[in-house]
Coordinates of C-alpha atoms in Angstrom, one line a residue:
Chain A
X1 CA -20.1 -21.0 -6.4
X2 CA -23.2 -19.6 -8.2
X3 CA -24.3 -18.7 -4.1
X4 CA -21.3 -17.4 -3.0
X5 CA -21.0 -15.0 -6.4
X6 CA -24.7 -14.0 -5.1
X7 CA -24.1 -13.6 -1.4
X8 CA -21.2 -11.2 -2.2
X9 CA -23.2 -8.9 -4.2
X10 CA -25.8 -9.8 -2.3
X11 CA -23.7 -8.5 1.1
X12 CA -22.2 -5.7 -0.6
X13 CA -25.6 -4.0 -1.8
X14 CA -26.7 -4.5 2.1
X15 CA -23.9 -3.2 3.1
X16 CA -24.0 0.1 1.1
X17 CA -27.4 0.3 1.5
X18 CA -27.1 0.5 5.2
X19 CA -25.1 2.7 5.2
X20 CA -27.1 4.5 3.5
X21 CA -30.5 4.5 5.3
X22 CA -28.1 5.5 8.8
X23 CA -27.4 8.6 7.8
X24 CA -30.5 9.6 5.9
X25 CA -31.8 8.4 9.3
X26 CA -29.6 10.9 11.0
X27 CA -30.4 13.3 8.3
X28 CA -33.6 12.8 9.2
X29 CA -33.2 12.7 13.0
X30 CA -31.4 16.4 12.8
X31 CA -34.0 18.0 10.9
X32 CA -36.4 16.8 13.0
X33 CA -34.6 19.3 16.4
X34 CA -36.1 22.5 16.5
X35 CA -34.9 25.4 14.6
X36 CA -31.1 26.2 15.4
X37 CA -30.3 23.0 16.9
X38 CA -30.4 21.2 13.3
X39 CA -27.8 23.1 11.6
X40 CA -25.6 22.4 15.3
X41 CA -26.3 19.4 15.4
X42 CA -26.0 17.9 11.8
X43 CA -22.1 18.1 11.1
X44 CA -21.7 15.7 14.0
X45 CA -24.2 13.4 12.7
X46 CA -21.8 13.2 9.3
X47 CA -18.7 12.5 11.0
X48 CA -20.1 10.8 13.5
X49 CA -19.3 7.3 11.8
X50 CA -15.8 7.4 10.7
X51 CA -15.0 9.4 13.8
X52 CA -16.3 5.9 15.5
X53 CA -14.5 4.2 13.0
X54 CA -11.2 5.9 13.4
X55 CA -11.9 5.5 17.5
X56 CA -12.8 1.9 17.4
X57 CA -9.8 0.8 15.2
X58 CA -6.6 3.1 16.2
X59 CA -7.3 5.2 19.6
X60 CA -8.9 3.1 21.6
X61 CA -6.4 0.2 20.8
X62 CA -3.2 2.6 20.5
X63 CA -4.3 3.2 24.5
X64 CA -5.5 -0.3 25.6
X65 CA -1.4 -1.2 23.6
X66 CA 1.0 1.4 25.5
X67 CA -1.1 -0.2 28.7
X68 CA -0.2 -4.0 27.0
X69 CA 3.1 -3.4 26.7
X70 CA 3.8 -2.4 30.6
X71 CA 2.1 -6.4 30.9
X72 CA 3.3 -9.5 31.5
X73 CA 2.6 -12.2 28.4
X74 CA -0.8 -12.5 29.1
X75 CA -1.8 -9.6 30.8
X76 CA -3.0 -10.3 34.0
X77 CA -0.8 -8.1 35.6
X78 CA 1.5 -5.1 35.7
X79 CA 5.6 -5.4 35.1
X80 CA 6.7 -2.3 35.0
X81 CA 9.4 -1.5 31.7
X82 CA 10.4 -5.7 31.8
X83 CA 8.7 -6.0 28.2
X84 CA 10.9 -3.2 26.8
X85 CA 14.1 -4.2 28.7
X86 CA 14.7 -7.5 28.0
X87 CA 13.8 -6.9 24.8
X88 CA 15.9 -4.9 24.0
X89 CA 18.4 -7.4 26.3
X90 CA 17.5 -10.3 23.9
X91 CA 20.6 -10.4 20.9
X92 CA 18.1 -12.1 18.9
X93 CA 16.0 -9.0 18.8
X94 CA 18.8 -7.1 18.8
X95 CA 19.9 -8.6 15.6
X96 CA 15.4 -8.1 14.6
X97 CA 16.6 -4.0 15.6
X98 CA 19.6 -4.1 13.2
X99 CA 17.8 -6.0 10.3
X100 CA 14.8 -3.6 10.5
X101 CA 17.6 -0.7 10.5
X102 CA 19.2 -1.5 7.7
X103 CA 15.9 -1.9 5.2
X104 CA 16.0 1.9 6.8
X105 CA 18.6 2.7 5.3
X106 CA 18.6 1.1 2.5
X107 CA 15.1 0.6 0.9
X108 CA 13.8 4.6 0.6
X109 CA 17.2 5.8 -0.2
X110 CA 17.5 2.7 -3.3
X111 CA 13.5 3.6 -4.0
X112 CA 14.4 7.3 -4.9
X113 CA 17.5 6.7 -6.6
X114 CA 15.6 4.0 -8.9
X115 CA 12.5 6.6 -9.0
X116 CA 14.1 9.4 -10.0
X117 CA 16.9 8.1 -12.5
X118 CA 13.6 6.2 -14.7
X119 CA 11.7 9.6 -13.9
X120 CA 14.6 12.1 -15.3
X121 CA 15.8 9.6 -18.2
X122 CA 12.1 8.9 -19.1
X123 CA 11.1 12.0 -19.7
X124 CA 13.3 12.3 -22.3
X125 CA 11.8 9.8 -24.8
X126 CA 8.6 9.9 -26.8
X127 CA 5.4 10.5 -25.3
X128 CA 4.4 6.8 -26.1
X129 CA 7.9 5.1 -24.4
X130 CA 7.6 7.1 -21.8
X131 CA 4.3 5.7 -21.1
X132 CA 5.5 2.3 -21.3
X133 CA 8.6 2.1 -19.3
X134 CA 6.6 3.5 -16.6
X135 CA 3.8 1.5 -16.6
X136 CA 6.8 -1.4 -16.6
X137 CA 7.9 0.1 -14.1
X138 CA 4.9 1.0 -12.2
X139 CA 2.8 -2.2 -12.2
X140 CA 4.5 -4.3 -9.6
X141 CA 2.6 -2.1 -7.2
X142 CA -0.3 -4.0 -7.7
X143 CA 1.4 -7.4 -6.8
X144 CA 0.6 -8.5 -3.4
X145 CA 3.8 -9.9 -1.6
X146 CA 2.8 -13.4 -1.4
X147 CA 2.5 -12.9 -5.4
X148 CA 6.2 -10.8 -5.7
X149 CA 7.8 -14.1 -3.4
X150 CA 6.0 -16.3 -6.5
X151 CA 7.6 -14.5 -9.3
X152 CA 10.8 -13.0 -7.3
X153 CA 11.3 -17.4 -6.9
X154 CA 11.9 -17.9 -10.1
X155 CA 15.4 -15.1 -9.3
X156 CA 16.2 -17.0 -6.1
X157 CA 16.1 -20.2 -6.0
X158 CA 18.6 -23.3 -5.6
X159 CA 18.8 -26.5 -6.3
X160 CA 21.4 -28.4 -5.3
X161 CA 24.7 -29.0 -7.4
X162 CA 24.6 -31.2 -10.6
X163 CA 20.6 -30.4 -11.1
X164 CA 19.0 -28.3 -13.7
X165 CA 19.2 -24.7 -11.5
X166 CA 15.6 -23.6 -11.8
X167 CA 16.4 -19.7 -10.1
X168 CA 17.9 -17.6 -12.7
X169 CA 20.5 -16.2 -10.4
X170 CA 22.0 -19.7 -10.1
X171 CA 21.3 -20.1 -14.1
X172 CA 23.9 -17.7 -14.6
X173 CA 26.4 -18.7 -11.7
X174 CA 26.0 -22.7 -12.6
X175 CA 26.5 -21.5 -15.5
X176 CA 29.7 -20.1 -15.1
X177 CA 30.7 -23.3 -13.6
X178 CA 30.5 -21.7 -10.1
X179 CA 28.2 -23.5 -7.5
X180 CA 24.8 -23.4 -7.0
X181 CA 24.2 -20.3 -3.9
X182 CA 21.5 -20.8 -1.9
X183 CA 20.6 -17.3 -1.8
X184 CA 18.4 -16.6 0.5
X185 CA 20.5 -19.1 3.7
X186 CA 23.4 -16.1 3.1
X187 CA 23.1 -14.4 6.2
X188 CA 27.0 -13.3 5.6
X189 CA 27.2 -9.6 5.5
X190 CA 23.1 -9.9 5.4
X191 CA 23.7 -10.3 2.0
X192 CA 20.1 -12.5 2.4
X193 CA 18.0 -9.5 3.7
X194 CA 19.3 -7.2 0.5
X195 CA 18.0 -9.8 -2.1
X196 CA 14.5 -9.5 0.5
X197 CA 14.9 -5.6 0.1
X198 CA 15.4 -5.8 -4.4
X199 CA 12.1 -7.4 -4.0
X200 CA 10.6 -4.1 -2.0
X201 CA 12.4 -2.1 -4.1
X202 CA 11.3 -3.8 -7.1
X203 CA 7.8 -3.0 -5.7
X204 CA 8.4 0.1 -4.0
X205 CA 10.1 2.1 -6.9
X206 CA 7.1 3.1 -9.3
X207 CA 5.6 4.7 -6.9
X208 CA 8.2 7.1 -6.0
X209 CA 9.0 6.9 -9.5
X210 CA 5.1 8.4 -10.9
X211 CA 5.4 11.1 -7.9
X212 CA 9.1 12.4 -8.3
X213 CA 8.3 12.3 -12.4
X214 CA 5.2 14.3 -12.0
X215 CA 7.5 16.8 -9.8
X216 CA 9.9 17.1 -12.9
X217 CA 7.8 18.3 -15.0
X218 CA 6.6 20.6 -13.3
X219 CA 10.3 22.0 -12.8
X220 CA 9.7 25.5 -15.2
X221 CA 11.3 24.9 -18.4
X222 CA 12.8 28.5 -17.7
X223 CA 14.3 27.7 -15.4
X224 CA 16.5 25.3 -17.5
X225 CA 16.8 27.2 -21.2
X226 CA 18.2 29.8 -18.3
X227 CA 21.0 27.3 -17.1
X228 CA 21.0 25.8 -21.0
X229 CA 22.1 29.7 -22.2
X230 CA 24.9 29.4 -19.4
X231 CA 26.5 26.6 -20.7
X232 CA 25.6 24.4 -17.8
X233 CA 25.9 20.4 -18.8
X234 CA 22.3 17.9 -18.5
X235 CA 24.1 16.2 -15.3
X236 CA 24.5 20.1 -13.6
X237 CA 21.1 21.0 -14.4
X238 CA 20.4 18.0 -12.6
X239 CA 21.8 18.3 -9.8
X240 CA 21.6 22.3 -9.6
X241 CA 18.5 23.8 -11.0
X242 CA 15.5 20.1 -10.6
X243 CA 16.7 18.2 -7.4
X244 CA 16.5 21.4 -5.6
X245 CA 13.1 22.6 -6.7
X246 CA 11.8 18.9 -6.7
X247 CA 13.1 18.5 -2.6
X248 CA 9.7 18.4 -1.1
X249 CA 8.6 16.0 -3.2
X250 CA 11.7 13.4 -2.6
X251 CA 11.3 14.3 1.4
X252 CA 7.1 13.2 0.4
X253 CA 8.1 9.8 -1.0
X254 CA 11.5 9.4 1.2
X255 CA 9.0 9.4 4.1
X256 CA 6.1 7.7 2.7
X257 CA 8.4 4.6 2.1
X258 CA 9.8 5.2 5.2
X259 CA 6.9 4.0 6.6
X260 CA 6.3 1.0 4.9
X261 CA 9.4 -0.3 5.5
X262 CA 9.1 0.1 9.3
X263 CA 6.2 -2.1 9.3
X264 CA 7.2 -4.4 6.6
X265 CA 5.8 -7.6 6.9
X266 CA 4.7 -9.4 4.2
X267 CA 7.7 -9.9 1.9
X268 CA 9.9 -11.8 4.9
X269 CA 6.7 -13.5 6.0
X270 CA 5.9 -15.2 2.5
X271 CA 10.5 -16.0 1.9
X272 CA 12.6 -16.3 4.8
X273 CA 9.7 -15.8 7.9
X274 CA 12.7 -14.3 9.3
X275 CA 15.0 -17.7 9.0
X276 CA 19.1 -17.0 8.5
X277 CA 18.8 -13.5 10.3
X278 CA 16.1 -11.6 8.3
X279 CA 13.8 -10.9 11.2
X280 CA 12.7 -7.5 11.6
X281 CA 10.5 -6.0 13.8
X282 CA 7.3 -6.1 11.7
X283 CA 7.5 -9.8 11.3
X284 CA 8.5 -10.5 15.1
X285 CA 5.7 -8.3 16.1
X286 CA 3.3 -11.4 14.4
X287 CA 5.5 -13.6 16.3
X288 CA 5.4 -12.6 19.1
X289 CA 1.6 -12.0 18.5
X290 CA 0.7 -15.4 17.0
X291 CA 3.7 -17.6 18.0
X292 CA 4.2 -16.9 21.5
X293 CA 0.7 -16.0 22.1
X294 CA 3.3 -12.9 24.1
X295 CA 1.0 -9.8 24.0
X296 CA 2.5 -8.0 26.7
X297 CA 5.7 -8.7 24.3
X298 CA 4.5 -7.4 21.3
X299 CA 2.9 -4.6 22.8
X300 CA 5.9 -3.7 24.0
X301 CA 7.5 -3.8 20.0
X302 CA 4.6 -1.8 18.7
X303 CA 4.5 0.6 20.8
X304 CA 8.8 0.7 20.1
X305 CA 7.0 1.0 16.7
X306 CA 5.2 4.0 17.4
X307 CA 7.6 5.8 19.1
X308 CA 9.9 5.8 16.2
X309 CA 7.0 6.8 14.5
X310 CA 6.0 10.2 15.9
X311 CA 9.4 12.3 14.6
X312 CA 7.6 12.0 11.0
X313 CA 3.7 12.6 12.6
X314 CA 4.9 16.1 13.8
X315 CA 6.6 17.0 11.0
X316 CA 2.9 15.8 9.2
X317 CA 1.0 17.9 11.8
X318 CA 3.4 20.8 10.4
X319 CA 3.4 20.2 6.9
X320 CA -0.5 20.6 6.9
X321 CA -0.4 23.8 8.8
X322 CA 1.7 25.3 6.6
X323 CA -0.7 24.5 3.6
X324 CA -3.2 25.4 4.6
X325 CA -4.8 28.9 3.5
X326 CA -5.3 30.1 7.6
Chain B
X1 CA 2.1 -4.2 -2.9
X2 CA 3.2 -4.5 1.4
X3 CA 1.1 -2.5 2.3
X4 CA -0.4 -2.1 5.8
X5 CA 0.2 1.4 5.9
X6 CA -2.4 4.4 6.9
X7 CA 0.6 5.7 4.5
X8 CA 2.3 9.1 5.0
X9 CA 1.1 11.9 2.5
X10 CA 2.1 15.9 2.3
X11 CA -1.1 17.8 1.9
X12 CA 1.5 20.1 0.0
X13 CA 1.4 17.9 -2.6
X14 CA -1.9 18.8 -4.0
X15 CA -0.6 22.4 -4.8
X16 CA 2.6 21.5 -5.8
X17 CA 1.9 19.2 -8.6
X18 CA -1.1 21.7 -9.7
X19 CA 1.5 23.6 -11.9
X20 CA 2.6 20.0 -14.1
X21 CA -0.9 20.2 -15.9
X22 CA 1.6 22.5 -18.7
X23 CA 2.4 21.1 -21.9
X24 CA 4.8 19.0 -22.3
X25 CA 7.2 21.3 -23.9
X26 CA 7.3 22.7 -20.5
X27 CA 9.5 18.9 -19.3
X28 CA 13.4 19.3 -19.1
X29 CA 13.7 16.7 -21.4
X30 CA 11.3 17.7 -23.9
X31 CA 13.6 21.2 -25.1
X32 CA 12.9 19.6 -28.5
X33 CA 16.0 18.3 -28.7
X34 CA 15.6 14.0 -29.8
X35 CA 16.4 11.5 -26.6
X36 CA 20.0 10.7 -27.1
X37 CA 21.1 6.8 -27.4
X38 CA 22.2 6.4 -23.9
X39 CA 19.2 7.5 -22.3
X40 CA 17.7 5.3 -24.5
X41 CA 19.0 2.3 -23.6
X42 CA 19.6 2.8 -19.7
X43 CA 15.5 3.0 -19.5
X44 CA 15.4 -0.6 -21.5
X45 CA 17.8 -1.6 -19.3
X46 CA 15.5 -0.5 -16.2
X47 CA 12.8 -2.3 -17.7
X48 CA 14.2 -5.4 -18.6
X49 CA 15.5 -5.6 -15.3
X50 CA 11.6 -5.5 -13.8
X51 CA 9.7 -7.6 -16.3
X52 CA 12.5 -10.2 -16.3
X53 CA 11.6 -12.2 -13.2
X54 CA 7.8 -11.7 -13.6
X55 CA 8.8 -13.6 -17.2
X56 CA 10.0 -16.2 -15.4
X57 CA 7.2 -16.5 -13.8
X58 CA 5.0 -16.3 -16.1
X59 CA 6.6 -18.9 -18.5
X60 CA 6.8 -21.2 -15.4
X61 CA 3.3 -21.6 -14.7
X62 CA 2.7 -23.1 -18.5
X63 CA 5.3 -25.5 -18.3
X64 CA 4.8 -29.1 -17.2
X65 CA 5.6 -30.0 -14.2
X66 CA 8.7 -32.5 -15.8
X67 CA 10.2 -29.8 -18.1
X68 CA 10.0 -27.3 -15.6
X69 CA 11.5 -29.4 -13.1
X70 CA 14.3 -30.2 -16.0
X71 CA 15.4 -26.6 -17.4
X72 CA 15.4 -22.9 -16.1
X73 CA 12.6 -21.3 -17.2
X74 CA 14.8 -18.9 -19.0
X75 CA 16.0 -22.0 -21.7
X76 CA 12.8 -21.9 -23.0
X77 CA 14.1 -18.2 -24.9
X78 CA 16.7 -19.4 -26.1
X79 CA 14.9 -23.0 -27.8
X80 CA 11.8 -21.8 -28.8
X81 CA 10.9 -25.1 -29.8
X82 CA 9.7 -25.7 -26.3
X83 CA 7.1 -23.5 -26.8
X84 CA 4.4 -26.3 -28.7
X85 CA 4.6 -28.5 -25.0
X86 CA 2.9 -25.5 -23.4
X87 CA 0.2 -26.2 -21.6
X88 CA -2.7 -24.1 -19.3
X89 CA -3.3 -27.4 -17.1
X90 CA -1.1 -26.1 -14.3
X91 CA -4.4 -23.1 -14.6
X92 CA -7.2 -25.5 -13.6
X93 CA -5.5 -27.8 -11.3
X94 CA -4.2 -25.3 -8.8
X95 CA -7.8 -24.0 -8.9
X96 CA -9.2 -27.3 -8.4
X97 CA -6.9 -28.7 -5.8
X98 CA -5.7 -25.4 -4.0
X99 CA -9.9 -24.1 -3.7
X100 CA -8.3 -20.7 -5.7
X101 CA -12.1 -20.9 -7.0
X102 CA -13.6 -20.0 -4.0
X103 CA -10.9 -18.0 -2.3
X104 CA -11.6 -15.5 -5.1
X105 CA -15.3 -14.7 -4.6
X106 CA -13.9 -14.9 -0.2
X107 CA -11.6 -11.7 -1.5
X108 CA -14.2 -10.4 -4.0
X109 CA -16.7 -10.8 -1.1
X110 CA -14.0 -9.3 1.6
X111 CA -13.0 -6.4 -1.1
X112 CA -16.3 -5.0 -2.6
X113 CA -17.6 -4.1 1.4
X114 CA -14.4 -2.8 2.4
X115 CA -13.3 -0.3 -0.2
X116 CA -17.4 0.8 -1.3
X117 CA -18.8 1.7 3.3
X118 CA -15.4 3.3 3.4
X119 CA -16.0 5.8 0.7
X120 CA -19.4 6.5 1.6
X121 CA -18.4 7.1 5.7
X122 CA -15.8 9.2 4.6
X123 CA -17.7 10.9 2.0
X124 CA -20.1 12.5 4.4
X125 CA -17.2 12.9 6.9
X126 CA -15.5 14.9 4.8
X127 CA -18.7 16.9 3.3
X128 CA -19.1 17.9 7.1
X129 CA -15.6 18.9 7.4
X130 CA -15.2 21.3 4.4
X131 CA -18.8 23.0 3.5
X132 CA -20.0 22.9 7.3
X133 CA -19.3 25.1 10.5
X134 CA -19.1 23.5 13.7
X135 CA -17.3 23.6 16.6
X136 CA -13.6 21.2 17.2
X137 CA -13.7 21.0 13.5
X138 CA -10.0 22.2 13.3
X139 CA -8.4 20.4 16.0
X140 CA -10.7 17.2 14.8
X141 CA -9.4 17.4 11.4
X142 CA -5.9 17.6 12.7
X143 CA -5.6 14.7 15.0
X144 CA -7.6 13.0 11.5
X145 CA -3.9 13.7 9.9
X146 CA -1.5 12.9 12.6
X147 CA -3.4 9.2 13.1
X148 CA -2.8 8.9 9.1
X149 CA 1.2 7.7 10.1
X150 CA 0.0 5.4 13.5
X151 CA 0.6 2.0 11.9
X152 CA -2.7 -0.2 12.7
X153 CA -0.3 -3.0 14.1
X154 CA -1.3 -1.1 17.2
X155 CA -5.2 -2.3 16.3
X156 CA -4.5 -6.4 16.2
X157 CA -4.3 -7.0 20.5
X158 CA -7.7 -4.7 21.6
X159 CA -9.2 -5.8 18.4
X160 CA -8.7 -9.2 18.7
X161 CA -9.9 -9.1 22.5
X162 CA -12.7 -7.0 21.1
X163 CA -14.0 -9.2 18.2
X164 CA -14.1 -12.6 20.8
X165 CA -16.6 -9.8 22.8
X166 CA -19.2 -10.8 20.2
X167 CA -18.1 -13.9 18.6
X168 CA -16.4 -12.0 15.3
X169 CA -13.2 -13.2 15.0
X170 CA -13.1 -15.6 11.1
X171 CA -15.9 -14.0 9.7
X172 CA -16.5 -11.2 6.6
X173 CA -17.9 -8.6 8.7
X174 CA -14.4 -8.9 11.2
X175 CA -12.1 -8.0 8.2
X176 CA -14.7 -5.4 6.8
X177 CA -15.0 -3.4 9.7
X178 CA -10.9 -3.9 10.5
X179 CA -10.0 -2.4 6.3
X180 CA -13.3 -0.2 7.1
X181 CA -10.9 1.5 10.4
X182 CA -8.1 0.5 8.9
X183 CA -8.3 2.9 5.8
X184 CA -10.7 5.7 6.9
X185 CA -8.4 8.5 8.2
X186 CA -6.8 7.7 5.0
X187 CA -10.7 8.7 3.0
X188 CA -11.5 10.9 5.1
X189 CA -8.4 13.0 4.4
X190 CA -8.0 12.5 0.2
X191 CA -11.7 13.5 -0.4
X192 CA -11.7 16.5 2.2
X193 CA -8.5 17.6 0.7
X194 CA -10.0 17.4 -3.0
X195 CA -14.1 18.6 -1.8
X196 CA -11.6 21.8 -0.6
X197 CA -10.9 22.5 -3.4
X198 CA -14.5 23.1 -5.4
X199 CA -16.1 25.9 -5.5
X200 CA -17.9 27.3 -2.8
X201 CA -20.1 28.6 -4.5
X202 CA -21.6 25.9 -5.8
X203 CA -22.5 25.1 -2.7
X204 CA -23.7 28.4 -1.4
X205 CA -26.5 28.5 -4.5
X206 CA -26.9 25.4 -4.2
X207 CA -28.4 26.4 0.2
X208 CA -30.7 29.8 -1.6
X209 CA -32.6 26.9 -3.9
X210 CA -34.0 25.4 -0.6
X211 CA -31.6 22.3 -0.9
X212 CA -30.8 20.6 2.0
X213 CA -27.3 19.1 3.5
X214 CA -27.8 15.5 2.3
X215 CA -29.4 16.8 -1.3
X216 CA -27.0 18.9 -2.0
X217 CA -23.7 16.0 -0.3
X218 CA -25.8 13.2 -2.7
X219 CA -26.4 15.5 -5.8
X220 CA -23.1 17.7 -6.2
X221 CA -20.6 17.3 -3.9
X222 CA -20.8 13.5 -4.5
X223 CA -20.6 13.7 -8.0
X224 CA -17.8 16.5 -8.6
X225 CA -15.4 14.4 -6.5
X226 CA -15.7 11.4 -8.7
X227 CA -11.9 11.4 -9.8
X228 CA -10.8 11.8 -5.6
X229 CA -13.3 9.2 -5.1
X230 CA -12.2 6.6 -7.8
X231 CA -8.7 7.2 -6.6
X232 CA -9.5 6.4 -3.0
X233 CA -11.6 3.3 -4.1
X234 CA -8.4 2.3 -6.0
X235 CA -6.3 2.4 -3.2
X236 CA -8.0 0.9 -0.9
X237 CA -9.3 -1.9 -3.0
X238 CA -5.5 -3.0 -4.1
X239 CA -4.5 -2.5 -0.4
X240 CA -7.4 -5.4 0.7
X241 CA -7.2 -7.2 -2.1
X242 CA -3.0 -7.9 -1.6
X243 CA -3.8 -8.4 2.5
X244 CA -1.9 -11.1 3.8
X245 CA -1.9 -9.8 8.2
X246 CA -5.5 -8.3 8.5
X247 CA -6.8 -11.4 6.6
X248 CA -4.2 -13.8 9.0
X249 CA -4.9 -11.8 12.3
X250 CA -9.0 -11.5 12.0
X251 CA -9.9 -14.4 9.2
X252 CA -7.3 -16.7 9.3
X253 CA -6.6 -19.9 6.9
X254 CA -9.9 -21.6 6.5
X255 CA -13.4 -22.2 4.6
X256 CA -13.3 -17.9 5.0
X257 CA -9.6 -17.7 3.3
X258 CA -9.4 -14.7 0.6
X259 CA -6.6 -15.9 -1.7
X260 CA -3.7 -14.1 -0.7
X261 CA -4.4 -17.0 1.8
X262 CA -4.9 -19.5 -0.1
X263 CA -1.9 -19.4 -2.2
X264 CA 0.8 -18.0 0.1
X265 CA -0.5 -22.0 1.9
X266 CA 0.3 -23.1 -2.0
X267 CA 4.0 -22.5 -0.6
X268 CA 3.6 -24.3 2.9
X269 CA 3.1 -27.4 1.1
X270 CA 5.6 -30.5 0.6
X271 CA 5.3 -31.1 -3.0
X272 CA 3.0 -28.3 -4.4
X273 CA 5.1 -28.4 -8.1
X274 CA 6.7 -25.1 -8.8
X275 CA 3.8 -25.7 -11.8
X276 CA 0.5 -24.9 -8.9
X277 CA 2.3 -22.5 -7.0
X278 CA 3.2 -20.8 -10.2
X279 CA -0.7 -20.5 -11.6
X280 CA -1.8 -20.2 -8.4
X281 CA 0.4 -16.6 -7.3
X282 CA -0.6 -15.8 -11.5
X283 CA -4.2 -16.0 -10.8
X284 CA -4.3 -14.0 -7.3
X285 CA -2.4 -11.4 -9.4
X286 CA -4.7 -11.0 -11.9
X287 CA -7.5 -9.0 -11.3
X288 CA -5.2 -6.3 -9.2
X289 CA -3.2 -6.3 -12.7
X290 CA -6.7 -5.7 -15.1
X291 CA -7.9 -2.7 -12.5
X292 CA -4.3 -1.7 -12.2
X293 CA -4.0 -1.4 -16.1
X294 CA -7.3 0.0 -16.8
X295 CA -7.8 3.0 -13.8
X296 CA -4.1 3.5 -13.8
X297 CA -4.5 7.0 -14.5
X298 CA -6.9 7.5 -11.6
X299 CA -4.4 5.7 -9.5
X300 CA -1.7 7.9 -10.6
X301 CA -3.8 11.0 -10.5
X302 CA -4.5 10.4 -7.1
X303 CA -1.2 9.4 -6.3
X304 CA 0.1 12.8 -7.6
X305 CA -2.2 14.9 -5.6
X306 CA -1.3 13.7 -2.6
X307 CA -3.0 10.8 -2.1
X308 CA -0.2 8.4 -1.1
X309 CA -1.0 5.4 1.1
X310 CA 2.7 3.6 1.7

């Protein structure tokens, strides 16, 4: 154990020191260059490691993945669009897509609703009560999916009828004299997917709340006072005065959660692993990669994801350009 | 929690939220009114909903196997007599049996370099993007902005193949490098946006005093960027520590596995009692929650200044 701690500390120090040395050497190299060249080259030295990291881990793989998506399962020959066609023809994959669409339709909106609800109401509490409430809602964000699966077991667990229940939901159901329900196996109307969505909502709502709360506090008090003087009720003020002014933040939160949801993987991996019709695209990608070793399918799934993300990317760049002072 | 994203960020955020630093009086709810009871009750209700699940796992982790199997955890709230039977035995058992201790240190060994190295690399790049002039600077930065939303899934197949060529799969550096690569665009983005708000004349006067870029960066800009560095560090820390996917793909189960994989393995084993799963699960949450609670201020500041990792 001691040696493990020591080696941990040493690797951390060595890593950081190595990075520093690289820059020091690059800097010296640049300074050794004659006059104008020094200042011309130095910026490139400074950005090179970061650009290299992004190039190796995002740009190069994206190109390879797009190429792989047109190749067969082990990447030995080109098969055209066969991967896409076959995937989309499989009923199971269509269900997976449908589930993912359900996640996309429900979770981001639900996060906004819960986040707005708590942010608006907590804003009316005393300072300390507001802080406490926000910490409680926000804290699950620090909990991993594995941790949250542990937590939610004690809500969703089902024991055979007659035995003591360990999950709270079934504790309530049996207390009313009904039989326990194996919640995560109930695929009628995707109710088990909904329960898994609750787990993600539990983790993400705090994030939405923090951003929305900051935005609400930024709404100019004069506009609110004016509305109050005109006799508007609190509900009306929320819908007509506050909401329009925090629209930008609502969109930011929505898009961020949307991307998280499009790629959701671990919540489902650690609970049902896609059984009982809870599969989603992120998990299907992982299973094609690790269970079926079908690189063609796995790549095709990522490419579909990429295509879905392109509009968000365009939005992102436009937004950046608009905000950047020329 | 479930974050493998390279997230989306609205650059607008930083500017948009700056007016929020006004007094509490500016807040819509605080126009000298006392909070009405329904408001208090609603907030209390949501908070209760958020806490109850966690309560279940915390209570169960301290109960004996027999107690956990014979009644629901909530029964303890109704019959506080059972409090006397609580034990910390589950924790020591989980740490020994599931080898969580070793997995814990693996997590530390994976996380720390994966947090600090990208911070340094990104800080240099952000400095150049903010304070140096060079050809292609703006175009390059736009590319980085657009890559923020690219899912890291794209990297898995190509990088596994790359790693197997150099025998890197299943090692710590495999995970470090992957996290450095996946976190880089966000890090550069956050730091550059922050540095852009620093006064430019600081750098100018340092230049006049004969300081090199390296000195200016190291002595001036780095210390001044502390808040942004802190908020990215917390993001990256939570992300890497809680990560399951990257660890599964590049490190895998075994003697190098981080705590997320070790805890997840506890679920899968037949005959693992509730008591070990709960103690293991809580043990794995301990560090991120502590980090989160102590550094929450920076975290919130990072979020509200547009540092959003999906």
